[in-house]
Coordinates of C-alpha atoms and ligand atoms in Angstrom, one line a residue:
M13 CA -19.0 26.7 30.7
N14 CA -15.4 27.3 31.7
T15 CA -13.7 27.7 28.3
S16 CA -10.2 27.2 29.8
T17 CA -11.0 23.6 30.6
P18 CA -9.6 21.2 28.0
S19 CA -12.5 19.8 25.9
S20 CA -11.5 16.2 26.6
T21 CA -12.3 16.6 30.3
L22 CA -15.8 17.9 29.6
S23 CA -18.6 15.4 29.3
P24 CA -19.5 15.2 25.6
A25 CA -23.0 16.5 24.7
Q26 CA -25.5 13.6 24.9
D27 CA -26.0 13.4 21.1
Q28 CA -22.2 12.9 20.8
C29 CA -22.3 10.2 23.3
A30 CA -22.2 6.5 22.3
V31 CA -22.1 4.9 25.8
S32 CA -23.1 6.7 28.9
V33 CA -22.4 5.0 32.2
R34 CA -24.4 6.5 35.1
S35 CA -23.5 5.9 38.7
L36 CA -22.8 2.3 38.1
S37 CA -22.1 0.0 41.1
K38 CA -21.7 -3.7 41.2
V39 CA -21.6 -5.8 44.4
F40 CA -20.8 -9.5 44.1
G41 CA -22.0 -11.8 46.8
S42 CA -23.9 -10.7 49.9
G43 CA -23.7 -10.3 53.6
A44 CA -20.2 -10.8 55.0
H45 CA -19.0 -12.0 51.6
A46 CA -20.2 -9.0 49.7
F47 CA -17.6 -7.4 47.5
R48 CA -18.0 -4.0 45.8
A49 CA -16.2 -4.5 42.4
L50 CA -17.5 -1.2 41.0
D51 CA -18.2 1.8 43.1
D52 CA -20.4 4.6 41.6
V53 CA -18.7 4.8 38.2
S54 CA -19.8 7.4 35.7
V55 CA -18.3 8.0 32.3
D56 CA -19.5 9.3 28.9
I57 CA -17.8 7.6 25.9
R58 CA -18.0 9.6 22.6
K59 CA -19.1 8.3 19.2
N60 CA -16.1 7.2 17.1
E61 CA -13.8 7.3 20.1
F62 CA -11.0 4.9 21.0
F63 CA -11.7 4.8 24.8
T64 CA -9.5 2.8 27.1
L65 CA -10.1 1.5 30.6
L66 CA -6.7 1.3 32.2
G67 CA -5.9 -0.2 35.7
P68 CA -4.2 -3.0 37.6
S69 CA -5.6 -6.5 37.7
G70 CA -8.7 -6.7 39.9
C71 CA -9.7 -3.0 39.6
G72 CA -13.0 -3.7 37.9
K73 CA -12.3 -3.3 34.2
T74 CA -13.9 -6.6 33.0
T75 CA -16.8 -6.0 35.4
L76 CA -17.5 -2.7 33.7
L77 CA -17.3 -4.2 30.2
R78 CA -19.6 -7.0 31.2
L79 CA -22.2 -4.5 32.5
I80 CA -22.0 -2.6 29.3
A81 CA -22.4 -5.8 27.3
G82 CA -25.3 -7.0 29.5
F83 CA -23.6 -10.2 30.8
E84 CA -24.0 -8.8 34.3
Q85 CA -26.7 -6.8 35.9
P86 CA -25.8 -3.7 37.9
T87 CA -26.5 -3.4 41.6
S88 CA -27.4 0.2 41.0
G89 CA -27.0 2.7 38.2
A90 CA -27.6 2.4 34.4
V91 CA -25.9 2.1 31.0
L92 CA -27.2 4.2 28.1
L93 CA -26.4 3.5 24.5
D94 CA -27.2 6.4 22.1
G95 CA -29.2 7.8 24.9
E96 CA -31.4 4.7 25.4
D97 CA -31.4 2.9 28.8
L98 CA -30.2 -0.7 28.1
S99 CA -31.2 -2.1 31.5
A100 CA -34.1 -4.2 30.2
K101 CA -32.1 -5.5 27.1
P102 CA -30.4 -8.9 27.1
P103 CA -26.9 -9.0 25.6
Y104 CA -28.0 -10.2 22.1
Q105 CA -30.3 -7.2 21.7
R106 CA -27.6 -4.7 22.5
P107 CA -25.8 -3.1 19.4
V108 CA -22.6 -4.1 21.1
N109 CA -20.0 -6.8 20.4
T110 CA -17.2 -8.1 22.6
V111 CA -13.7 -9.5 21.8
F112 CA -12.4 -11.5 24.6
Q113 CA -8.8 -12.3 25.6
N114 CA -9.2 -16.0 24.6
Y115 CA -10.9 -15.3 21.3
A116 CA -12.8 -18.7 21.1
L117 CA -12.8 -19.2 17.3
F118 CA -14.3 -22.3 15.8
P119 CA -11.2 -24.5 15.0
H120 CA -13.0 -26.8 12.6
M121 CA -14.2 -23.9 10.4
T122 CA -12.2 -21.8 7.9
V123 CA -11.2 -18.1 8.4
S124 CA -14.1 -17.1 6.2
Q125 CA -16.7 -19.3 7.9
N126 CA -15.7 -17.9 11.3
I127 CA -16.2 -14.4 10.1
S128 CA -19.6 -15.1 8.4
F129 CA -20.9 -17.2 11.2
G130 CA -22.4 -14.3 13.2
L131 CA -24.0 -12.8 10.2
E132 CA -25.7 -16.2 9.3
M133 CA -27.0 -16.4 12.9
L134 CA -28.5 -13.0 12.4
G135 CA -30.2 -14.2 9.2
R136 CA -28.7 -11.7 6.9
P137 CA -29.2 -12.3 3.1
S138 CA -26.5 -14.5 1.5
D139 CA -25.2 -11.8 -0.9
E140 CA -24.8 -9.4 2.0
I141 CA -22.9 -12.1 4.0
K142 CA -20.6 -12.7 1.1
R143 CA -19.9 -9.0 0.6
V144 CA -19.4 -8.2 4.2
T145 CA -17.1 -11.2 4.8
E146 CA -14.9 -10.2 1.9
D147 CA -14.8 -6.6 3.2
M148 CA -13.8 -7.9 6.6
L149 CA -11.1 -10.1 5.2
R150 CA -9.7 -7.1 3.4
L151 CA -9.9 -4.9 6.5
V152 CA -7.8 -7.3 8.6
R153 CA -5.6 -8.2 5.6
L154 CA -6.4 -11.9 5.5
E155 CA -7.7 -12.2 2.0
S156 CA -5.1 -14.9 1.1
M157 CA -6.0 -16.9 4.2
A158 CA -9.8 -17.1 3.6
D159 CA -10.0 -20.8 3.1
R160 CA -7.5 -21.9 5.8
R161 CA -8.6 -23.5 9.0
I162 CA -8.1 -21.7 12.2
T163 CA -5.5 -24.3 13.3
Q164 CA -3.4 -23.4 10.2
I165 CA -2.9 -19.8 11.0
S166 CA -0.7 -18.0 13.6
G167 CA -1.8 -16.5 16.9
G168 CA -1.7 -12.9 15.5
Q169 CA -3.8 -14.0 12.5
Q170 CA -6.3 -15.7 14.8
Q171 CA -6.6 -12.4 16.7
R172 CA -7.4 -10.6 13.5
V173 CA -10.1 -13.2 12.6
A174 CA -11.6 -12.6 16.1
L175 CA -11.7 -8.9 15.4
A176 CA -13.2 -9.3 11.9
R177 CA -15.8 -11.6 13.3
A178 CA -16.8 -9.1 16.0
L179 CA -16.8 -6.2 13.5
A180 CA -18.8 -8.0 10.8
P181 CA -22.3 -7.1 12.1
H182 CA -21.1 -3.5 12.3
P183 CA -21.9 -3.0 16.0
K184 CA -22.2 0.5 17.3
V185 CA -19.7 -0.3 20.0
L186 CA -16.9 -2.8 20.2
L187 CA -15.8 -3.9 23.6
L188 CA -12.3 -5.4 23.8
D189 CA -11.1 -7.1 26.9
E190 CA -7.3 -7.3 26.9
P191 CA -7.4 -8.8 23.4
L192 CA -3.6 -8.5 22.8
S193 CA -2.3 -9.9 26.1
A194 CA -1.7 -13.4 24.7
L195 CA 0.5 -12.2 21.9
D196 CA 4.3 -11.8 22.1
L197 CA 5.8 -8.3 22.3
Q198 CA 6.5 -7.5 18.6
L199 CA 3.2 -8.9 17.4
R200 CA 1.5 -6.9 20.2
K201 CA 3.1 -3.7 19.0
D202 CA 2.0 -4.4 15.4
M203 CA -1.5 -5.2 16.5
Q204 CA -1.8 -2.0 18.5
L205 CA -1.3 0.0 15.4
E206 CA -3.6 -2.3 13.5
L207 CA -6.4 -2.0 16.0
K208 CA -6.1 1.8 15.9
R209 CA -6.3 1.7 12.1
L210 CA -9.4 -0.6 12.2
Q211 CA -11.1 1.8 14.6
T212 CA -10.4 4.8 12.4
D213 CA -11.4 3.0 9.2
T214 CA -14.7 1.6 10.6
G215 CA -15.7 4.6 12.7
I216 CA -17.0 2.2 15.4
T217 CA -16.6 3.2 19.0
F218 CA -14.0 1.0 20.7
V219 CA -14.0 0.5 24.5
F220 CA -10.6 -1.2 25.1
V221 CA -9.4 -2.7 28.4
T222 CA -5.8 -3.1 29.3
H223 CA -3.5 -3.1 32.3
D224 CA -0.6 -2.0 30.1
Q225 CA 0.1 1.8 30.3
D226 CA 2.1 1.9 27.1
E227 CA -0.7 0.2 25.2
A228 CA -3.2 2.7 26.6
L229 CA -1.0 5.8 25.8
T230 CA -0.3 4.6 22.2
M231 CA -3.8 3.7 21.1
S232 CA -6.3 5.8 22.9
D233 CA -8.2 9.0 22.2
R234 CA -9.0 9.1 25.9
I235 CA -8.2 7.0 28.9
A236 CA -10.0 6.3 32.2
V237 CA -7.6 5.2 34.9
M238 CA -9.2 2.8 37.4
N239 CA -8.3 1.5 40.8
G240 CA -10.3 -0.3 43.4
G241 CA -13.6 -0.2 41.5
E242 CA -13.4 3.5 40.9
I243 CA -12.4 5.8 38.0
L244 CA -9.8 8.2 39.3
Q245 CA -9.1 10.3 36.2
I246 CA -10.3 10.6 32.6
G247 CA -8.3 12.4 30.0
T248 CA -6.3 12.3 26.8
P249 CA -3.1 10.3 27.0
R250 CA -1.2 13.6 27.3
E251 CA -3.4 14.9 30.1
I252 CA -3.1 11.7 32.0
Y253 CA 0.6 11.6 31.6
D254 CA 1.4 15.3 32.0
K255 CA -1.3 16.3 34.5
P256 CA -2.0 13.4 36.8
Q257 CA -4.4 14.4 39.6
H258 CA -3.8 11.4 41.9
R259 CA -0.8 9.8 43.3
F260 CA -2.0 6.5 42.0
V261 CA -2.4 7.8 38.4
A262 CA 1.0 9.5 38.6
G263 CA 2.7 6.3 39.7
F264 CA 0.8 3.8 37.5
I265 CA 1.7 5.6 34.3
G266 CA 5.4 6.0 33.6
E267 CA 8.0 6.9 36.2
I268 CA 7.5 9.9 38.4
N269 CA 9.2 11.7 41.3
L270 CA 6.9 12.6 44.2
V271 CA 8.4 15.4 46.3
P272 CA 6.8 16.4 49.6
V273 CA 6.6 20.2 49.9
Q274 CA 5.0 23.1 51.8
A275 CA 3.0 25.6 49.9
M276 CA 4.5 29.1 50.1
G277 CA 1.5 30.8 48.6
G278 CA 1.0 31.6 44.9
Q279 CA 2.9 29.1 42.7
D280 CA 5.8 28.5 45.0
Y281 CA 6.5 25.3 47.0
A282 CA 9.4 24.8 49.5
I283 CA 11.3 21.5 49.6
S284 CA 12.7 21.3 53.1
G285 CA 16.4 21.9 53.2
V286 CA 16.7 22.2 49.4
G287 CA 15.0 25.3 48.1
T288 CA 11.9 26.5 46.3
L289 CA 10.1 25.1 43.1
R290 CA 7.5 26.9 41.1
A291 CA 4.5 24.9 39.8
D292 CA 2.3 26.2 37.0
D293 CA -0.8 24.2 38.1
A294 CA -4.3 25.4 38.8
S295 CA -4.7 23.0 41.7
A296 CA -2.5 25.1 44.0
A297 CA -2.4 24.1 47.6
A298 CA -3.4 26.6 50.4
K299 CA -0.5 28.6 51.8
G300 CA 1.3 26.8 54.6
G301 CA -0.4 23.5 53.6
R302 CA 1.4 20.3 52.7
A303 CA 1.4 19.0 49.1
V304 CA 3.3 16.6 46.9
L305 CA 4.9 17.7 43.6
A306 CA 4.8 15.2 40.8
I307 CA 7.6 15.6 38.3
R308 CA 8.5 13.3 35.4
P309 CA 12.2 12.3 35.3
E310 CA 12.7 13.5 31.7
R311 CA 11.5 17.0 32.7
I312 CA 14.4 17.6 35.1
A313 CA 17.4 19.3 33.6
L314 CA 20.8 18.8 35.1
S315 CA 23.8 21.2 35.0
A316 CA 26.7 22.3 37.0
P317 CA 25.5 23.9 40.3
S318 CA 24.5 27.5 39.6
A319 CA 22.1 30.2 40.5
G320 CA 18.5 29.2 39.5
T321 CA 19.1 25.5 40.1
L322 CA 18.6 23.4 43.2
P323 CA 21.4 21.3 44.7
G324 CA 21.8 17.5 44.5
V325 CA 24.5 14.8 44.5
V326 CA 24.6 12.0 41.9
T327 CA 24.4 8.6 43.7
N328 CA 24.0 6.4 40.6
V329 CA 24.2 6.6 36.8
V330 CA 22.2 4.0 34.8
Y331 CA 22.8 3.9 31.1
H332 CA 19.9 2.7 28.9
G333 CA 21.2 3.3 25.4
T334 CA 18.6 5.9 24.3
D335 CA 18.8 7.7 27.6
T336 CA 20.6 7.8 30.9
I337 CA 19.0 7.9 34.4
F338 CA 20.7 9.9 37.1
H339 CA 19.8 9.2 40.7
L340 CA 20.2 12.2 42.9
K341 CA 20.3 12.6 46.6
L342 CA 18.9 15.9 48.0
A343 CA 19.0 17.2 51.5
D344 CA 16.8 15.5 54.2
G345 CA 17.3 12.1 52.5
L346 CA 15.1 13.0 49.5
E347 CA 15.8 11.2 46.3
L348 CA 15.1 12.2 42.7
R349 CA 15.6 10.6 39.3
A350 CA 16.4 12.6 36.2
R351 CA 16.3 11.1 32.7
S352 CA 18.4 12.6 30.0
Q353 CA 18.2 11.7 26.4
N354 CA 21.4 10.6 24.7
N355 CA 20.5 12.5 21.6
T356 CA 24.0 13.6 20.6
A357 CA 27.3 11.8 20.9
K358 CA 28.8 14.6 23.0
I359 CA 26.2 14.7 25.7
Q360 CA 27.2 16.4 29.0
S361 CA 27.4 13.7 31.6
F362 CA 27.9 13.4 35.3
A363 CA 29.4 10.8 37.5
K364 CA 28.6 9.3 40.9
G365 CA 29.6 11.7 43.6
D366 CA 29.2 14.8 41.4
H367 CA 27.5 17.9 42.9
V368 CA 25.0 19.0 40.3
G369 CA 22.3 21.6 39.9
W370 CA 18.8 20.6 38.8
S371 CA 15.8 22.6 37.6
V372 CA 12.4 21.9 36.2
D373 CA 10.0 24.1 34.1
A374 CA 7.0 25.3 36.2
A375 CA 4.7 23.9 33.5
S376 CA 6.1 20.4 34.1
V377 CA 5.2 20.3 37.8
S378 CA 1.9 18.9 39.0
V379 CA 0.6 19.6 42.5
L380 CA -1.1 16.7 44.2
A381 CA -2.9 16.5 47.6
D382 CA -0.8 15.2 50.4
D383 CA -2.7 12.0 51.1
P384 CA -1.7 8.5 50.2
S385 CA -4.3 8.1 47.4
Ligands
ADP22 N1 -18.5 -13.2 39.6 C1 -17.8 -12.7 40.6 N2 -18.0 -13.0 41.9 C2 -17.2 -12.5 42.9 N3 -16.2 -11.6 42.7 C3 -16.0 -11.2 41.4 C4 -16.7 -11.7 40.3 N4 -16.2 -11.2 39.1 C5 -15.2 -10.4 39.5 N5 -15.1 -10.4 40.9 C6 -14.1 -9.6 41.7 O1 -14.3 -8.2 41.3 C7 -13.0 -7.6 41.2 C8 -12.9 -7.0 39.8 O2 -12.7 -8.0 38.9 P1 -12.5 -7.7 37.4 O3 -13.6 -6.7 36.9 O4 -12.4 -9.0 36.7 O5 -11.1 -7.0 37.4 P2 -10.1 -6.6 36.2 O6 -10.8 -7.0 34.9 O7 -9.8 -5.2 36.3 O8 -8.9 -7.4 36.4 C9 -12.0 -8.6 41.5 O9 -11.6 -8.5 42.9 C10 -12.7 -9.9 41.3 O10 -12.2 -11.0 42.1
MG23 MG1 -10.2 -8.4 33.4

């Protein structure tokens, strides 16, 4: 084993693994109408992990969740839970529960009755149903609402009932398909923290689906970034943000500068007509080859032109309150954005037309292949 590899990028040992997705493909339709919604996807999700599938609409997130839950059958590949192949098991026999975007609560029942309904269907003893329902009400902080009807509580409270209902049978894995997307922004932010707390408190493995990068970064232990039916990169939020390995991943999460360069050998890369940048990245391009450097705007430092900096001209200054974005023009029509935090009242500033120097730490530069993906 290569000990320098971050542990999060290694596959967990099988006994640490809650869900193991093996070479899963899903084709909808047939013949000329066949559509490959998932293409050879493999991922190991750890026990007690908050794992997020992140990607744009239509990339296959829901399809992957539905295959794990058993609502769809794979075209090829398998899903293992605790090492056991689930292929032959119908959804109700899988130790998995799903929270959908439209949480489909029973409007004529009370909060308590909604939470206990699943336990009653499972034929659990009545003293256990009572105890678990009370535990769940406490967990989602709805004790005082137990006897209200669903129509008498807010959208955020309804979402918490849906979560309590799904958690009540204590599934091994909880699948959550964009469960917060119907909520307004403030409630959504509160619920993000709430969901994370619920996952930590219960120790249940969460597989969470979202197209919202902030949500993914805030809540997840690890993220799989998907596009076009494939998983492009799996890593901790920090790895995904700091060390994107694909242009798509770099561009989908946060703002990024993509700078075309030529590899000079070693860690040095030439920006045509501008100068040389150093990249502290293992995925170095071959000498003479083309590559693209990915640099976050907040990692670029601006100063007066000086030795050790690269030249640029300020073309626009956009004030955002907490920070300011400087648009720079480089030689050869290249553009760059630098973000500087307004963390003191006397921050050094630049105006449109100023000639400036810019620099970036080698550790903050990722080297990407020079292809459009
Ligand atoms: N039952 C189906 N029949 C045909 N195409 C489908 C079906 N379900 C999903 N798709 C297609 O598969 C792709 C992935 O869908 P989905 O997994 O729902 O994406 P996401 O949840 O990431 O938005 C989409 O292009 C969608 O139109
Ligand atoms: Mg979906």
